Structure formats: C-alpha cells, structure tokens
Coordinates of C-alpha atoms and ligand atoms in Angstrom, one line a residue:
M1 CA 11.4 188.3 15.8
T2 CA 10.3 191.9 16.0
A3 CA 6.7 192.8 16.9
A4 CA 6.0 194.0 13.3
K5 CA 7.2 190.7 11.8
K6 CA 4.8 188.8 14.0
K7 CA 1.8 190.4 12.3
L8 CA 0.4 190.2 8.8
S9 CA -1.3 193.4 7.9
L10 CA -3.7 193.3 5.0
P11 CA -5.6 196.2 3.3
P12 CA -9.3 196.1 2.9
G13 CA -10.4 193.4 0.5
T14 CA -12.3 190.1 0.3
V15 CA -12.2 187.1 2.4
A16 CA -10.5 185.4 -0.5
D17 CA -7.7 187.9 -0.3
T18 CA -7.2 187.1 3.4
Y19 CA -7.3 183.4 2.7
L20 CA -4.6 183.6 0.0
A21 CA -2.3 185.8 2.1
L22 CA -2.6 183.4 5.0
L23 CA -1.8 180.4 2.9
A24 CA 1.4 182.0 1.7
S25 CA 2.4 183.0 5.2
R26 CA 2.0 179.4 6.3
G27 CA 4.5 178.0 3.8
V28 CA 2.0 177.1 1.1
D29 CA 4.0 178.0 -2.0
Y30 CA 1.6 176.6 -4.6
L31 CA -2.1 176.4 -5.3
F32 CA -2.6 173.5 -7.7
A33 CA -6.0 174.3 -9.2
N34 CA -8.7 173.1 -11.5
A35 CA -11.1 176.0 -11.6
G36 CA -14.8 176.5 -12.0
T37 CA -17.5 179.1 -11.3
D38 CA -16.7 178.9 -7.6
F39 CA -13.3 180.6 -8.3
P40 CA -13.9 184.2 -9.2
S41 CA -12.9 185.7 -5.8
I42 CA -9.8 183.5 -5.7
I43 CA -8.9 184.4 -9.3
E44 CA -9.5 188.1 -8.6
G45 CA -7.5 187.8 -5.3
L46 CA -4.5 186.2 -7.1
A47 CA -4.5 188.9 -9.7
K48 CA -4.8 191.8 -7.2
A49 CA -2.0 190.3 -5.1
R50 CA 0.2 189.9 -8.2
A51 CA -0.4 193.6 -9.1
A52 CA 0.3 194.8 -5.6
G53 CA 3.3 192.5 -5.1
R54 CA 1.7 190.8 -2.1
P55 CA 2.8 187.2 -1.4
V56 CA 0.2 184.5 -2.2
P57 CA 0.7 180.9 -3.3
T58 CA 1.7 180.6 -7.0
P59 CA -1.3 179.3 -8.9
L60 CA -0.7 176.4 -11.3
T61 CA -3.4 175.4 -13.7
V62 CA -3.7 171.6 -13.6
P63 CA -6.3 170.4 -16.0
H64 CA -7.2 167.2 -14.0
E65 CA -7.9 167.0 -10.3
N66 CA -6.1 163.7 -9.8
A67 CA -2.9 165.3 -11.2
A68 CA -3.3 168.4 -9.1
V69 CA -3.5 166.3 -5.9
A70 CA -0.6 164.2 -7.0
M71 CA 1.5 167.3 -7.6
A72 CA 0.8 168.4 -4.0
Y73 CA 1.7 164.9 -2.9
G74 CA 5.1 165.0 -4.8
Y75 CA 5.9 168.5 -3.6
Y76 CA 5.4 167.4 0.0
L77 CA 7.6 164.3 -0.5
A78 CA 10.4 166.6 -1.7
T79 CA 10.0 169.4 0.8
G80 CA 8.1 168.2 3.8
R81 CA 5.7 171.1 3.4
P82 CA 2.0 170.6 2.7
Q83 CA 0.5 172.5 -0.2
A84 CA -3.0 173.5 -1.3
V85 CA -5.1 172.2 -4.0
M86 CA -8.4 173.8 -5.1
V87 CA -11.0 172.0 -7.2
H88 CA -14.5 172.8 -8.5
V89 CA -17.3 172.0 -6.0
G90 CA -18.5 168.4 -5.7
V91 CA -17.7 167.3 -9.3
G92 CA -14.0 168.4 -9.0
T93 CA -13.8 166.8 -5.6
A94 CA -15.1 163.5 -7.1
N95 CA -12.3 163.6 -9.6
A96 CA -9.8 164.0 -6.8
V97 CA -10.9 161.2 -4.6
A98 CA -8.6 158.4 -5.9
M99 CA -5.5 160.5 -5.2
M100 CA -6.9 161.5 -1.8
I101 CA -7.3 157.8 -1.0
N102 CA -3.6 157.4 -1.9
A103 CA -2.6 160.4 0.2
S104 CA -4.6 159.2 3.1
R105 CA -3.2 155.7 3.2
E106 CA 0.3 157.0 2.8
N107 CA -0.1 159.7 5.4
I108 CA 0.6 162.6 3.1
P109 CA -0.6 166.0 4.4
I110 CA -2.4 168.0 1.7
L111 CA -4.9 170.8 2.0
L112 CA -7.6 170.0 -0.5
T113 CA -10.1 172.7 -0.9
A114 CA -13.1 173.1 -3.1
G115 CA -15.6 175.8 -3.8
R116 CA -19.2 175.5 -2.7
T117 CA -22.0 176.1 -5.1
P118 CA -23.5 179.5 -4.0
I119 CA -26.1 178.9 -1.3
A120 CA -28.2 182.0 -1.9
E121 CA -30.5 182.0 -4.9
G122 CA -29.9 185.8 -5.2
G123 CA -29.5 189.1 -3.4
V124 CA -25.9 188.9 -2.0
P125 CA -22.5 189.1 -3.7
G126 CA -21.5 185.7 -5.0
A127 CA -25.1 184.4 -5.1
R128 CA -26.2 181.9 -7.8
S129 CA -25.8 183.2 -11.4
R130 CA -25.5 180.1 -13.5
T131 CA -27.9 177.2 -14.2
I132 CA -25.4 174.7 -12.7
H133 CA -25.7 176.3 -9.4
W134 CA -28.9 174.5 -8.5
A135 CA -27.9 171.0 -9.5
Q136 CA -24.4 171.2 -8.2
E137 CA -25.4 171.9 -4.6
S138 CA -25.2 168.8 -2.4
F139 CA -26.4 167.9 1.1
D140 CA -22.9 167.1 2.3
Q141 CA -20.1 167.7 -0.2
A142 CA -17.4 166.3 2.1
A143 CA -19.2 163.0 2.5
M144 CA -17.6 161.4 -0.5
L145 CA -14.1 161.7 0.9
R146 CA -14.7 161.9 4.7
E147 CA -13.3 158.4 5.1
Y148 CA -10.0 159.5 3.6
T149 CA -9.5 162.8 5.3
K150 CA -8.5 163.5 8.9
W151 CA -10.6 166.6 9.1
D152 CA -13.1 168.5 7.0
Y153 CA -14.9 171.7 7.5
E154 CA -16.4 174.7 5.7
L155 CA -15.2 178.2 5.9
R156 CA -18.3 179.8 7.3
H157 CA -17.3 183.3 8.4
E158 CA -14.6 185.8 7.8
S159 CA -13.6 185.9 11.5
D160 CA -12.6 182.3 11.3
V161 CA -10.2 182.3 8.4
E162 CA -7.0 182.3 10.3
T163 CA -8.0 179.6 12.8
V164 CA -9.6 177.4 10.2
I165 CA -6.4 177.4 8.0
D166 CA -4.1 176.9 10.9
R167 CA -6.3 174.2 12.4
A168 CA -6.4 172.4 9.0
L169 CA -2.7 172.4 8.6
Q170 CA -2.1 171.5 12.3
V171 CA -4.3 168.4 12.0
A172 CA -2.8 167.4 8.6
C173 CA 0.7 167.6 9.9
T174 CA 0.2 165.9 13.3
E175 CA 1.2 162.2 13.1
P176 CA -0.2 160.1 11.7
M177 CA -0.4 162.8 9.0
G178 CA -2.9 162.9 6.3
P179 CA -4.9 165.1 3.9
V180 CA -7.7 167.5 5.1
Y181 CA -10.6 169.0 3.2
L182 CA -11.9 172.5 3.4
T183 CA -14.9 173.9 1.4
L184 CA -15.1 177.5 0.5
P185 CA -18.5 179.0 -0.1
R186 CA -18.7 181.5 -2.9
E187 CA -20.5 184.1 -0.8
V188 CA -18.0 183.9 2.0
L189 CA -15.0 184.3 -0.3
A190 CA -16.6 187.3 -2.0
R191 CA -17.4 189.1 1.2
E192 CA -15.6 192.5 1.6
V193 CA -13.8 193.0 4.9
T194 CA -11.9 196.0 6.3
A195 CA -8.2 196.1 6.9
R196 CA -7.0 193.2 9.0
T197 CA -4.0 192.2 11.2
L198 CA -3.3 188.6 11.5
S199 CA -0.5 186.4 12.9
A200 CA 2.4 186.2 10.5
A201 CA 3.0 182.6 11.4
T202 CA 0.8 179.9 12.8
R203 CA 0.1 179.7 16.5
L204 CA -1.3 176.2 16.0
P205 CA 1.8 174.1 15.3
P206 CA 1.5 170.3 14.7
A207 CA 2.0 168.1 17.8
A208 CA 5.5 166.8 18.1
P209 CA 5.3 163.0 17.7
P210 CA 5.6 161.0 21.0
V211 CA 8.3 158.5 21.8
P212 CA 7.2 154.9 22.3
N213 CA 6.5 153.8 25.9
P214 CA 9.9 153.0 27.5
S215 CA 8.9 149.9 29.3
A216 CA 7.4 148.5 26.1
V217 CA 10.7 149.4 24.3
A218 CA 12.6 147.4 27.0
E219 CA 10.3 144.4 26.5
A220 CA 10.8 144.6 22.7
A221 CA 14.6 144.9 23.1
E222 CA 14.6 141.8 25.3
L223 CA 12.8 139.8 22.6
L224 CA 15.2 141.0 19.9
S225 CA 18.3 140.5 22.0
A226 CA 17.3 136.9 22.8
A227 CA 16.5 136.0 19.2
Q228 CA 18.7 133.7 17.1
R229 CA 17.0 134.4 13.8
P230 CA 15.6 137.9 14.0
V231 CA 14.4 139.9 11.0
I232 CA 13.2 143.4 10.4
V233 CA 10.5 144.1 7.9
A234 CA 10.7 147.7 6.9
G235 CA 7.9 149.7 5.1
T236 CA 8.0 153.4 5.1
V237 CA 10.9 154.2 7.5
G238 CA 12.4 156.3 4.7
R239 CA 9.8 159.0 5.2
T240 CA 12.5 160.7 7.2
E241 CA 16.2 160.8 7.0
A242 CA 16.4 160.2 10.7
G243 CA 14.5 157.0 10.2
V244 CA 16.9 155.8 7.5
A245 CA 19.9 156.5 9.8
A246 CA 18.3 154.9 12.9
L247 CA 17.4 151.8 11.0
A248 CA 20.8 151.4 9.4
S249 CA 22.5 151.9 12.8
L250 CA 20.3 149.4 14.7
A251 CA 20.5 146.7 12.0
G252 CA 24.2 147.2 11.5
R253 CA 25.1 147.1 15.2
F254 CA 23.1 143.9 16.0
A255 CA 23.2 142.1 12.7
L256 CA 19.5 142.3 12.1
P257 CA 18.6 141.5 8.5
I258 CA 16.1 143.8 6.8
V259 CA 13.6 142.9 4.1
Q260 CA 11.3 145.2 2.2
S261 CA 8.5 145.1 -0.3
L262 CA 9.4 144.5 -4.0
L263 CA 8.2 148.0 -4.7
P264 CA 9.8 150.0 -1.9
R265 CA 7.7 153.1 -1.3
Y266 CA 10.7 154.9 0.2
M267 CA 14.5 154.5 0.2
N268 CA 14.5 152.8 3.7
L269 CA 18.0 151.4 3.7
A270 CA 20.9 151.9 1.3
A271 CA 21.2 149.0 -1.1
D272 CA 24.8 148.5 -0.2
H273 CA 24.1 148.1 3.5
P274 CA 25.3 144.7 4.7
M275 CA 22.0 144.0 6.3
H276 CA 20.0 144.7 3.2
M277 CA 18.5 141.4 2.4
G278 CA 16.3 142.3 -0.5
Y279 CA 12.6 142.2 -1.1
D280 CA 11.3 138.8 -0.3
A281 CA 10.0 138.7 3.3
N282 CA 8.9 135.1 2.7
R283 CA 12.5 134.0 2.7
F284 CA 12.8 135.0 6.3
I285 CA 9.4 135.0 8.0
A286 CA 8.7 131.3 8.6
A287 CA 12.2 130.6 10.0
A288 CA 12.3 133.8 12.2
D289 CA 12.1 133.7 16.0
A290 CA 11.6 137.4 16.3
I291 CA 10.3 139.9 13.8
L292 CA 10.4 143.7 14.1
V293 CA 7.8 145.3 11.8
V294 CA 8.7 148.9 11.2
D295 CA 6.3 151.3 9.6
C296 CA 4.9 148.5 7.5
D297 CA 1.2 147.9 6.9
V298 CA 1.5 144.4 5.3
P299 CA 4.7 142.7 6.6
W300 CA 3.9 139.3 5.0
T301 CA 1.1 137.7 3.0
P302 CA -0.8 135.3 5.4
D303 CA -1.9 133.1 2.5
E304 CA 1.7 132.5 1.5
Q305 CA 3.6 132.5 4.7
E306 CA 3.0 133.1 8.5
P307 CA 5.5 133.5 11.3
G308 CA 5.9 130.3 13.4
E309 CA 3.9 129.7 16.6
D310 CA 6.9 130.6 18.8
C311 CA 8.0 133.6 16.8
R312 CA 7.7 136.9 18.7
V313 CA 6.5 139.9 16.8
I314 CA 7.1 143.6 17.5
H315 CA 5.3 146.4 15.6
L316 CA 6.8 149.9 15.6
G317 CA 5.5 153.0 13.9
T318 CA 3.8 156.3 14.1
D319 CA 0.6 154.5 13.3
A320 CA 1.8 151.1 14.5
I321 CA -1.6 149.4 14.3
Y322 CA -2.9 151.2 11.1
E323 CA -5.9 152.4 13.0
R324 CA -7.9 153.4 9.9
Y325 CA -7.6 150.0 8.2
P326 CA -10.9 148.2 8.8
V327 CA -9.2 144.7 8.7
R328 CA -5.6 144.0 9.6
G329 CA -4.8 140.9 11.6
F330 CA -1.0 140.7 11.8
K331 CA -0.2 139.3 15.2
G332 CA 2.1 141.0 17.6
D333 CA 3.6 140.7 21.1
V334 CA 4.6 144.3 21.6
V335 CA 3.3 147.3 19.8
L336 CA 5.4 150.5 20.0
K337 CA 3.5 153.5 18.8
G338 CA 5.4 156.7 18.3
D339 CA 8.0 158.4 16.3
T340 CA 9.7 155.7 14.3
A341 CA 13.2 157.1 14.3
L342 CA 13.1 157.9 18.0
G343 CA 11.7 154.4 18.6
L344 CA 14.6 152.8 16.7
V345 CA 17.2 154.8 18.6
Q346 CA 15.6 153.8 21.9
L347 CA 15.5 150.2 20.8
E348 CA 19.2 150.3 19.9
K349 CA 20.0 151.8 23.3
A350 CA 18.0 149.2 25.2
M351 CA 19.6 146.4 23.2
A352 CA 23.1 147.7 23.9
E353 CA 22.2 147.7 27.6
N354 CA 21.1 144.1 27.3
G355 CA 24.6 143.1 26.1
V356 CA 25.5 141.1 23.1
D357 CA 26.7 137.5 22.5
E358 CA 29.6 138.5 20.2
E359 CA 30.2 135.0 19.0
A360 CA 26.6 134.3 18.1
Q361 CA 26.4 137.6 16.4
N362 CA 29.5 137.2 14.3
H363 CA 28.2 133.8 13.2
R364 CA 25.0 135.4 12.1
R365 CA 26.8 138.1 10.2
E366 CA 28.7 135.4 8.3
R367 CA 25.5 133.5 7.5
L368 CA 23.8 136.7 6.4
A369 CA 26.7 137.7 4.1
A370 CA 26.4 134.4 2.3
E371 CA 22.7 134.8 2.1
R372 CA 23.1 138.3 0.7
A373 CA 25.4 137.0 -2.0
E374 CA 22.9 134.3 -2.9
I375 CA 20.0 136.8 -3.1
A376 CA 22.2 139.2 -5.3
A377 CA 23.0 136.3 -7.6
K378 CA 19.3 135.6 -8.1
W379 CA 18.6 139.3 -9.0
D380 CA 21.5 139.3 -11.4
G381 CA 20.1 136.3 -13.1
M382 CA 16.7 138.0 -13.5
A383 CA 18.5 141.0 -15.2
A384 CA 21.0 139.0 -17.2
S385 CA 19.1 138.7 -20.4
E386 CA 18.5 141.9 -22.4
T387 CA 15.3 140.4 -23.9
S388 CA 12.1 139.5 -22.2
P389 CA 10.4 136.1 -22.8
E390 CA 8.0 137.8 -25.1
G391 CA 10.9 139.0 -27.3
G392 CA 10.9 142.6 -26.2
V393 CA 13.2 144.4 -23.8
N394 CA 13.6 142.8 -20.4
P395 CA 12.3 145.3 -17.8
A396 CA 14.8 144.2 -15.1
W397 CA 17.8 144.7 -17.5
A398 CA 16.3 148.0 -18.6
T399 CA 15.8 149.2 -15.0
R400 CA 19.5 148.5 -14.2
L401 CA 20.6 150.4 -17.3
I402 CA 18.4 153.4 -16.4
Y403 CA 19.8 153.5 -12.9
R404 CA 23.4 153.2 -14.2
L405 CA 22.9 156.1 -16.6
C406 CA 20.7 158.4 -14.5
G407 CA 22.7 157.7 -11.3
P408 CA 22.1 157.9 -7.5
D409 CA 21.4 161.6 -7.5
A410 CA 18.3 161.3 -9.6
T411 CA 14.9 160.8 -8.0
Y412 CA 12.9 157.7 -9.1
V413 CA 9.1 157.7 -9.1
N414 CA 7.8 154.2 -9.7
E415 CA 4.3 153.3 -10.9
Y416 CA 5.0 149.6 -11.6
P417 CA 8.1 148.6 -13.3
F418 CA 11.1 149.8 -11.2
F419 CA 11.4 146.7 -9.0
G420 CA 13.7 147.2 -5.9
P421 CA 16.3 144.6 -6.8
H422 CA 17.2 146.5 -10.0
L423 CA 17.2 150.0 -8.6
P424 CA 19.9 149.9 -5.9
A425 CA 19.2 153.4 -4.4
T426 CA 21.4 154.7 -1.7
R427 CA 20.2 158.3 -1.2
P428 CA 17.3 158.9 1.3
G429 CA 14.5 160.5 -0.6
S430 CA 15.5 159.2 -4.0
Q431 CA 13.0 156.4 -4.5
F432 CA 9.2 156.3 -4.3
S433 CA 6.6 153.8 -5.3
V434 CA 2.8 153.7 -5.7
P435 CA 1.1 154.2 -2.4
P436 CA -0.4 151.2 -0.6
A437 CA -4.0 151.9 -1.8
G438 CA -2.7 151.6 -5.3
G439 CA -4.8 154.2 -7.0
L440 CA -3.2 154.4 -10.4
G441 CA -2.6 157.8 -12.0
W442 CA -0.2 158.8 -9.2
G443 CA 3.2 158.7 -10.8
L444 CA 3.4 161.6 -13.3
G445 CA 1.7 164.2 -11.1
T446 CA 3.9 163.2 -8.1
A447 CA 7.0 163.4 -10.3
L448 CA 5.9 166.8 -11.5
G449 CA 5.4 168.0 -7.9
M450 CA 8.9 166.8 -7.1
K451 CA 10.4 168.5 -10.1
L452 CA 8.7 171.7 -9.1
A453 CA 10.4 171.5 -5.7
E454 CA 13.8 170.6 -7.1
P455 CA 13.9 172.1 -10.6
D456 CA 17.5 171.0 -11.2
R457 CA 17.2 167.4 -10.1
L458 CA 16.8 164.7 -12.7
V459 CA 13.4 163.2 -11.9
V460 CA 12.7 159.8 -13.6
A461 CA 9.2 158.4 -13.7
G462 CA 8.9 154.7 -14.5
I463 CA 5.3 154.0 -15.6
G464 CA 3.5 150.9 -16.9
D465 CA 1.6 151.3 -20.1
G466 CA -1.6 150.6 -18.2
S467 CA -0.7 153.1 -15.6
Y468 CA 0.2 155.7 -18.2
F469 CA -3.4 155.8 -19.3
F470 CA -4.5 156.6 -15.8
N471 CA -1.9 159.4 -15.7
N472 CA -3.9 161.6 -18.1
P473 CA -1.5 161.7 -21.0
P474 CA -2.6 165.1 -22.3
V475 CA -2.7 166.7 -18.8
C476 CA 0.7 166.0 -17.3
P477 CA 2.8 166.9 -20.4
F478 CA 0.7 170.1 -20.6
V479 CA 1.8 170.9 -17.0
G480 CA 5.4 169.9 -17.8
Q481 CA 5.5 172.3 -20.7
A482 CA 3.5 175.2 -19.1
Y483 CA 5.6 175.3 -15.9
D484 CA 9.0 174.2 -17.2
L485 CA 9.0 170.8 -15.4
P486 CA 10.9 168.4 -17.7
L487 CA 10.6 164.9 -16.6
L488 CA 12.2 161.8 -18.0
V489 CA 9.4 159.3 -18.3
V490 CA 10.0 155.7 -19.1
I491 CA 7.0 153.7 -20.2
F492 CA 7.4 149.9 -19.7
N493 CA 4.9 148.8 -22.4
N494 CA 3.8 145.2 -22.2
R495 CA 0.5 146.0 -23.9
R496 CA -1.6 144.8 -21.0
W497 CA -2.6 145.0 -17.4
N498 CA -0.3 142.3 -16.3
A499 CA -1.2 142.7 -12.6
V500 CA -4.8 141.8 -13.5
R501 CA -3.7 138.9 -15.6
M502 CA -1.5 137.5 -12.9
A503 CA -4.3 137.9 -10.3
T504 CA -6.6 135.8 -12.6
L505 CA -3.9 133.2 -13.1
A506 CA -3.3 132.9 -9.4
L507 CA -7.0 132.4 -8.6
Y508 CA -7.8 130.2 -11.6
P509 CA -4.6 128.5 -12.6
D510 CA -6.4 125.9 -14.7
G511 CA -9.3 128.2 -15.6
E512 CA -10.8 128.9 -19.0
A513 CA -9.3 132.4 -19.1
V514 CA -5.8 130.9 -18.9
R515 CA -6.3 127.8 -21.0
G516 CA -8.6 129.1 -23.7
N517 CA -7.3 130.0 -27.1
E518 CA -8.8 133.5 -27.0
A519 CA -6.9 136.3 -25.3
M520 CA -7.7 136.7 -21.6
P521 CA -10.7 139.1 -21.4
L522 CA -10.2 142.6 -19.9
T523 CA -6.4 142.4 -19.7
Y524 CA -5.1 143.5 -23.1
L525 CA -4.3 147.0 -24.2
T526 CA -4.0 146.5 -27.9
P527 CA -3.6 148.1 -30.3
S528 CA -1.0 149.9 -28.2
P529 CA -1.0 153.7 -28.9
A530 CA 2.2 155.4 -29.9
F531 CA 2.6 156.9 -26.4
E532 CA 5.8 158.6 -27.4
K533 CA 3.8 160.8 -29.8
M534 CA 1.6 162.1 -27.0
V535 CA 4.3 164.1 -25.3
E536 CA 5.2 165.7 -28.7
A537 CA 1.9 167.5 -28.6
S538 CA 3.3 169.5 -25.7
G539 CA 6.7 170.2 -27.1
G540 CA 8.3 167.1 -25.6
L541 CA 10.7 164.6 -27.1
G542 CA 9.2 161.1 -27.7
L543 CA 11.4 158.1 -28.3
R544 CA 10.4 154.5 -29.1
V545 CA 12.6 151.5 -28.1
E546 CA 11.7 148.2 -29.7
T547 CA 15.0 146.3 -29.2
P548 CA 17.5 146.3 -26.3
D549 CA 20.3 147.9 -28.4
Q550 CA 18.1 151.0 -28.9
L551 CA 17.8 151.6 -25.2
E552 CA 21.2 153.1 -24.3
P553 CA 21.3 155.6 -27.1
A554 CA 17.7 156.6 -26.4
L555 CA 18.4 157.1 -22.7
R556 CA 21.5 159.2 -23.4
Q557 CA 19.5 161.4 -25.8
A558 CA 16.7 161.7 -23.3
I559 CA 19.0 162.6 -20.4
A560 CA 20.6 165.3 -22.5
A561 CA 17.2 166.6 -23.7
V562 CA 15.9 166.8 -20.1
T563 CA 18.9 168.2 -18.4
D564 CA 20.5 170.4 -21.1
D565 CA 17.5 171.5 -23.1
R566 CA 14.9 171.3 -20.3
R567 CA 12.7 169.3 -22.7
Q568 CA 10.4 166.7 -21.3
T569 CA 11.0 163.3 -22.7
V570 CA 9.0 160.1 -22.9
I571 CA 10.7 156.8 -23.9
N572 CA 8.2 154.1 -24.9
I573 CA 9.9 150.8 -24.3
L574 CA 8.3 147.7 -25.7
T575 CA 8.9 144.9 -23.2
Ligands
LIG601 C1 -7.5 153.7 -10.3 C2 -7.2 152.2 -10.4 N1 -7.9 151.4 -11.3 C3 -7.6 150.1 -11.5 C4 -6.6 149.5 -10.8 C5 -6.3 148.1 -10.9 N2 -5.0 147.8 -11.5 C6 -4.0 147.4 -10.7 S1 -2.6 147.1 -11.5 C7 -3.3 147.4 -13.0 C8 -2.6 147.3 -14.3 C9 -1.5 148.3 -14.5 O1 -1.0 148.1 -15.8 P1 0.5 148.5 -16.1 O2 0.8 149.8 -15.6 O3 0.7 148.3 -17.6 O4 1.4 147.4 -15.3 P2 1.4 145.8 -15.4 O5 0.3 145.3 -14.6 O6 1.2 145.5 -16.9 O7 2.7 145.5 -14.9 C10 -4.7 147.8 -12.8 C11 -5.6 148.1 -13.9 C12 -5.9 150.4 -9.9 N3 -4.9 149.9 -9.1 N4 -6.2 151.7 -9.7

C-alpha cells in the first residue's frame, strides 16, 4: 500500500462528517437508521458527502428499530462484516433492545448507535431546541442494554472519533463476538473541525481466536477414541464454512453421529452426510458413552433426558461455557475453548494419532446407516399427508415442497415453521433460524439484510402468523419496496401462538385450559387478518393458500414474481 492510501484526508467539516467517513473506510456499507432530532448533523453529513462524492455508508430509512437491527444482523450473516445502526436517543434504543438481545446471544457483531439528547440548555451549536430535549435526557442511556452489549461508550470529543470507532469494531469482532453500543451527543456531532488526516484502515484489528489447549485436546481425543457410542451435538458450527468442513471431516472419518436442534440456527452439516442423524438429541444422549458438544448452548433438555453417569462429556466452542448465561449446568469432563474449526481439526488429528479399531468402527457405521434410514422414514411419515390434522395444509409437507421448488441455492430464514427434517439444506450459509433468546420479530429484517448483501439470491423467509405480527407488517414490506429487496415470504398461519399453547399443555396436561370448552385464553389469533393483503400496500404480490393443491401454483407464481419481476411476495398458507 502506498503512503497516500494509508491515510484518509478530510476537508474541514463537522465531527459527524469525520464519523461517517471513518465508518465507510472500516467496511461499514450501510447505516440502518430510524431518525429523530438527534440526527441533523448526520443527515447534513450524508447529504454533503453525496454531493461531494465522498464515500459514506449508504443510509437506509427503516421505520422500526427492531427491523433496523435485524437488517444489520442479516447483512452480517451474509457478508461477515458488521454494519451500523442508528436510532433516536433512549426511546429508539428501547425499541431496539429485543433484537440486541438476539444479537448478543447469537454473537452477532453490530455497531448500534444512538443520538444523545442535547446536554446544553443553550448557547452552543446543537444545544436543546425542542421541548422533548428535557424529558428525553437520561442518567445512563446505555443502562437498558448494557447486559446485552460487549462494550458501550459515548463519543465525547472530536479527537477520539477514530479510536472510538475502531475500538468499538475491534471489541465487537473479537470472539466471542457481539453487539456494541455507542452514543453520539448532538453537540459533539455538530462541532466544526479543521481538515483532518486519519488512518485509511483500522489499526485496531480484532484478536485472532485462540486454538484450544493442546493437552486438553489430547484428553478429549482419548475419550472420543475410546467410546463405543459417541455422539456429537452441534449447535452453531455453521457460523463459518471452515467449521462445517471440519465437522464433516471429523464425523465422517471416525463414524461420529451428529444431532442438531429441530430448528438449526445454521447449516452445520449437509443433510446428505452419512453421519447426519437428525434433530432429536434425546435419541442418542442417554445411551451415549461420550458426547462432544460443539458450539451448542443447550445440548439436551435435562428434564427430558440426561447423559448416563459414566458418560464423558466434552464441550468445544469459541464460548464453550457460555459465560454470559447466568445459569447453565450441563456437565462436562473436558472444556475446549477456542476457535471451533481449529479445535475440530486438532481433535481429528489427535484421534488419528490414537489409532482406530477398524472393525468396531465399521460395525458402528452399519448400525448408524440403519438408524439414519429409520429416522428418515419417520420424517417422511410426518410429511406424507398434504393436510394437517386441522384440515389445512400440513406444514411439513409444505416445507418440503418449498425446498424442492426454491432449491439448495436459496437462503432460508426461519422464524418458526421450517423444521430441519423437511429442509434438507446442503450449502453452508443457506439456513438460519431464530436466535437462542427467541426474540420474535427477527425473521423479515434479517432476510432483508441478507437480500441487501446478495441481491440476486432467492431469499425465502418462513414465518409463523404469530411471528409475522412481531415483524412489523407495514415496516418490512416498505423497506422491501423502497430498496428493491424482494423477499419470498411464506406465512404458516395456524391462527394461534402454538408454542404458548403447547407450553401450557405440557405444564397442565389435565388443566382447565386444556379440558375446558372455551378456547384456551391468550393463545388464539382470530379473526386472522388477510396477511397477504398487507404486502400489497407496498406494491407486493399477496397470495392466499387454503388447500394443498393451491400451494404449488402459488409458489411457482411467487418465485417468478420475486426473481423475474423483483416483486416482493407473501404467501399466506392456512395450516
Ligand atoms: C418478543 C417476543 N414476545 C413473545 C414471545 C413468546 N412466544 C414464543 S413463540 C410464540 C408464538 C409464535 O407464534 P407463531 O409464529 O404463530 O408460531 P406457532 O407457535 O404458532 O408455531 C410467542 C408469542 C417471544 N418469543 N418473543
């Protein structure tokens, strides 16, 4: 790199101008924003940069904060690069908190920023000028999301802009990654500064993740090599392609069966891998004599199933003990903390050095092949009928048809109905589900962020009707139309919050709520709105499917509308 390229030279302007130019130079392509009276210097800075042709993040107007954070979330998933979100002081921050909880628990780096109500009551540029500026000021604006951010700070002085941004991104992108929060006081943003020269690229890179301790790896390899009935429980290994490759290699080489959650949050292992044993850990846990838990926060449900007394358990992951979870009691014998992919490669090497009992392993392969066939037959049975017990469309059958027509190159974002067994993904980075904290309203924004990153990819969002409400139906279609981000959205409409219903049923199987003649309180969403009409308000195509025979033609029409006409489409499927 030449000396000139190492520097970013800016003409005289405001701190906001510096801030925006720095973001662009750090790989922040977009500013997902929901604006307020704290924004004038940002808005002016964006307009000046546009007029002068200076690079700044492209601003996108997102009329709800939850969706704005979700878009940054989705863009990160598709590109691996954190983006910036800006919301209006404390009130905008409050609206963003649910999605920040999701990002935090799923280790998604996002730079969330918010204005600060002007501090000065007058006398300086940017000082208070509206009645809200008194009531909106808070003692500690970051307090409401400090538990869910890795770092928070306030931009206090123009001399700090570069360090503060680089520090924010460095912390966010160092494993275990996570969102950070920066507040931007109006007076600081408005301050005029002379011409400046800054570094063109960050000098504060994220720390390279460490490899797990070699002697602990050797110990873990011993346990796995000695096991007769080992099993791997995989959670979010698919965060990286290297993780997917390392997991497939280790499992394939030593005949280690892999189970995942019913709603896989990432494509961890291709569905056609011979060690892919489905989505029911309970089938394997009690009988296992060694369990390798890889990047998985909840490997089994203790109330349903526990490993046997003699079972040895190994935990591996970038955040192997989930340090920020207040309570997590999954036992273990060896804990390997460090880069997951590197840890898996190390484990494979150490197990190869231990040697293999070929005969025992071949035997296991045969047993697992039979088990795999049995599991597949069970899934096929679940999807065999086109109709659901309620007389609508069977979601399992519908999911298979969606996957068959949209194909392995599409990306699937799942907020409830795309269960793993019916969506046999094979491409790393093609399958995502609700984050572990389960803050609903995640799916559409995340899918929009992905579409922004990959405009020509078919992005399919599967959303429950209950979840669709949380996704701000007027907001996301507005963004889809405004920024040419046509999604294919499939609503699985059971006219209720089934998850809440099932939880009540599980706790009170003979209770009044289940037995009574009246509908179970607080679980029904009737009369169900014509969701398909909502997208029409933003120029989209809305389709309604009431019977199984209507689904295939609707899907074909929807795929053509999205891919050929770039028209966002919602199919409301009554299940
Ligand atoms: C922000 C938020 N509020 C409430 C919940 C509780 N919750 C979990 S699942 C669920 C129902 C979702 O309904 P739907 O998308 O229709 O799926 P279904 O349960 O019917 O399969 C609710 C309300 C949540 N997870 N997040």
